[in-house]
Amino acid sequence: MPFSGFDIVVVVLVILVLLVIFAGIKTVPQGSNWTVERFGRYTRTLSPGLNLIVPFIDRIGAKLNMMEQVLDVPTQEVITRDNAIVAVDGVAFYQVLVAAQAAYQVSDLNNALLNLTMTNIRSVMGSMDLDELLSNREAINERLLRIVDEAGKPWGIKVTRVEIKDINPPANLVESMARQMMAERNKRAQILDAEGLKQAQVLEAEGRKEAAFRDAEARERSAEAEARATQVVSEAIAKGDVQAINYFVAQKYTDALAKIGSSSNNKVVLLPIEASALIGSLGGIGAIAKEVFGGESPAQNTRGANRPPVVRPRDDA
């Protein structure tokens, strides 16, 4: 059956209605926001899901990714405060919070944020010495984050992180730094050796001091004992006891003779004939001891146990 003109008009109208409906339906994916412009002016923002706009009057302006994004900062050369040239690269993370500001407050958001980050990297790192630059990377990241985030607020974005990936000084500078580190370590080792030697010398000196003190104390006590014995003999002589001085002198002679006889090189001792009078003094010592102890003299008790060395009188004439 042939179509009449009315049927053709109805079909065309249905097709146009369907086209208008499909033109007004917009499906925004999750993680995105779309801006709507009416006659070229921003009116509203479409959130994820099914949205309706006025066909042929409204149109989609900008499609923005609302998820956190990564911005790779390419390698660039930075001159530090002490005129060292280093190659630096990094990475920045940001997220769009207000779609309208990101779409209409800045042209080419990624390029603007990249140049802003690179400029601040040169500014921040250029104000530091090389040693400070290499040892304070966290402080650099924190400072860059604060500056870039503050500058990006009018664009409706939030900079969540700025990280410096690599800092590469020139090869000759790295070699110089290695020599400097080796010299510093050698210096520390020498200081430790000197400290150890100093401590050892101090301890040794303290040991000698203590030994000298004890030797002096021993000599002092020996002198006190000698003085006490001399005092006792002196008091006995003062009382008229002549045998006391004979005992004292004979004891000195005996000690001297014992030292001479104890020598390993002299088994036969030649003395002047006058020295034989010392043997006669031994009888006096025995008598004194007998009076003191009231019995047999110590010489008789030890007779045969410790014989004196052979003494042969020698005529000096």
mmCIF file of N, CA, C and O in Angstrom, residues 5-19:
data_model
loop_
_atom_site.group_PDB
_atom_site.id
_atom_site.type_symbol
_atom_site.label_atom_id
_atom_site.label_comp_id
_atom_site.label_asym_id
_atom_site.label_seq_id
_atom_site.Cartn_x
_atom_site.Cartn_y
_atom_site.Cartn_z
ATOM 1 N N GLY A 5 0.949 11.427 1.779
ATOM 2 C CA GLY A 5 1.789 12.528 2.252
ATOM 3 C C GLY A 5 1.709 12.702 3.756
ATOM 4 O O GLY A 5 2.701 13.050 4.421
ATOM 5 N N PHE A 6 0.550 12.455 4.341
ATOM 6 C CA PHE A 6 0.401 12.589 5.796
ATOM 7 C C PHE A 6 1.258 11.570 6.532
ATOM 8 O O PHE A 6 1.897 11.876 7.556
ATOM 9 N N ASP A 7 1.261 10.341 5.982
ATOM 10 C CA ASP A 7 2.069 9.293 6.625
ATOM 11 C C ASP A 7 3.552 9.653 6.610
ATOM 12 O O ASP A 7 4.276 9.423 7.576
ATOM 13 N N ILE A 8 3.984 10.209 5.525
ATOM 14 C CA ILE A 8 5.407 10.588 5.430
ATOM 15 C C ILE A 8 5.730 11.672 6.442
ATOM 16 O O ILE A 8 6.774 11.658 7.090
ATOM 17 N N VAL A 9 4.810 12.626 6.620
ATOM 18 C CA VAL A 9 5.046 13.708 7.592
ATOM 19 C C VAL A 9 5.118 13.159 9.005
ATOM 20 O O VAL A 9 5.981 13.556 9.814
ATOM 21 N N VAL A 10 4.218 12.220 9.310
ATOM 22 C CA VAL A 10 4.223 11.627 10.660
ATOM 23 C C VAL A 10 5.528 10.895 10.932
ATOM 24 O O VAL A 10 6.137 11.012 11.991
ATOM 25 N N VAL A 11 5.995 10.129 9.961
ATOM 26 C CA VAL A 11 7.264 9.381 10.133
ATOM 27 C C VAL A 11 8.431 10.341 10.337
ATOM 28 O O VAL A 11 9.293 10.127 11.188
ATOM 29 N N VAL A 12 8.442 11.405 9.568
ATOM 30 C CA VAL A 12 9.525 12.387 9.713
ATOM 31 C C VAL A 12 9.484 13.031 11.087
ATOM 32 O O VAL A 12 10.525 13.234 11.751
ATOM 33 N N LEU A 13 8.266 13.345 11.529
ATOM 34 C CA LEU A 13 8.145 13.961 12.860
ATOM 35 C C LEU A 13 8.619 13.024 13.969
ATOM 36 O O LEU A 13 9.289 13.426 14.925
ATOM 37 N N VAL A 14 8.249 11.748 13.844
ATOM 38 C CA VAL A 14 8.687 10.763 14.857
ATOM 39 C C VAL A 14 10.215 10.666 14.883
ATOM 40 O O VAL A 14 10.844 10.616 15.943
ATOM 41 N N ILE A 15 10.799 10.638 13.698
ATOM 42 C CA ILE A 15 12.268 10.558 13.634
ATOM 43 C C ILE A 15 12.896 11.794 14.251
ATOM 44 O O ILE A 15 13.879 11.719 14.998
ATOM 45 N N LEU A 16 12.325 12.963 13.980
ATOM 46 C CA LEU A 16 12.875 14.191 14.553
ATOM 47 C C LEU A 16 12.745 14.202 16.077
ATOM 48 O O LEU A 16 13.667 14.645 16.783
ATOM 49 N N VAL A 17 11.603 13.720 16.567
ATOM 50 C CA VAL A 17 11.409 13.666 18.029
ATOM 51 C C VAL A 17 12.445 12.757 18.674
ATOM 52 O O VAL A 17 13.039 13.064 19.713
ATOM 53 N N LEU A 18 12.669 11.609 18.036
ATOM 54 C CA LEU A 18 13.663 10.677 18.575
ATOM 55 C C LEU A 18 15.065 11.293 18.562
ATOM 56 O O LEU A 18 15.831 11.151 19.505
ATOM 57 N N LEU A 19 15.392 11.979 17.472
ATOM 58 C CA LEU A 19 16.698 12.630 17.397
ATOM 59 C C LEU A 19 16.854 13.705 18.468
ATOM 60 O O LEU A 19 17.925 13.852 19.068
#
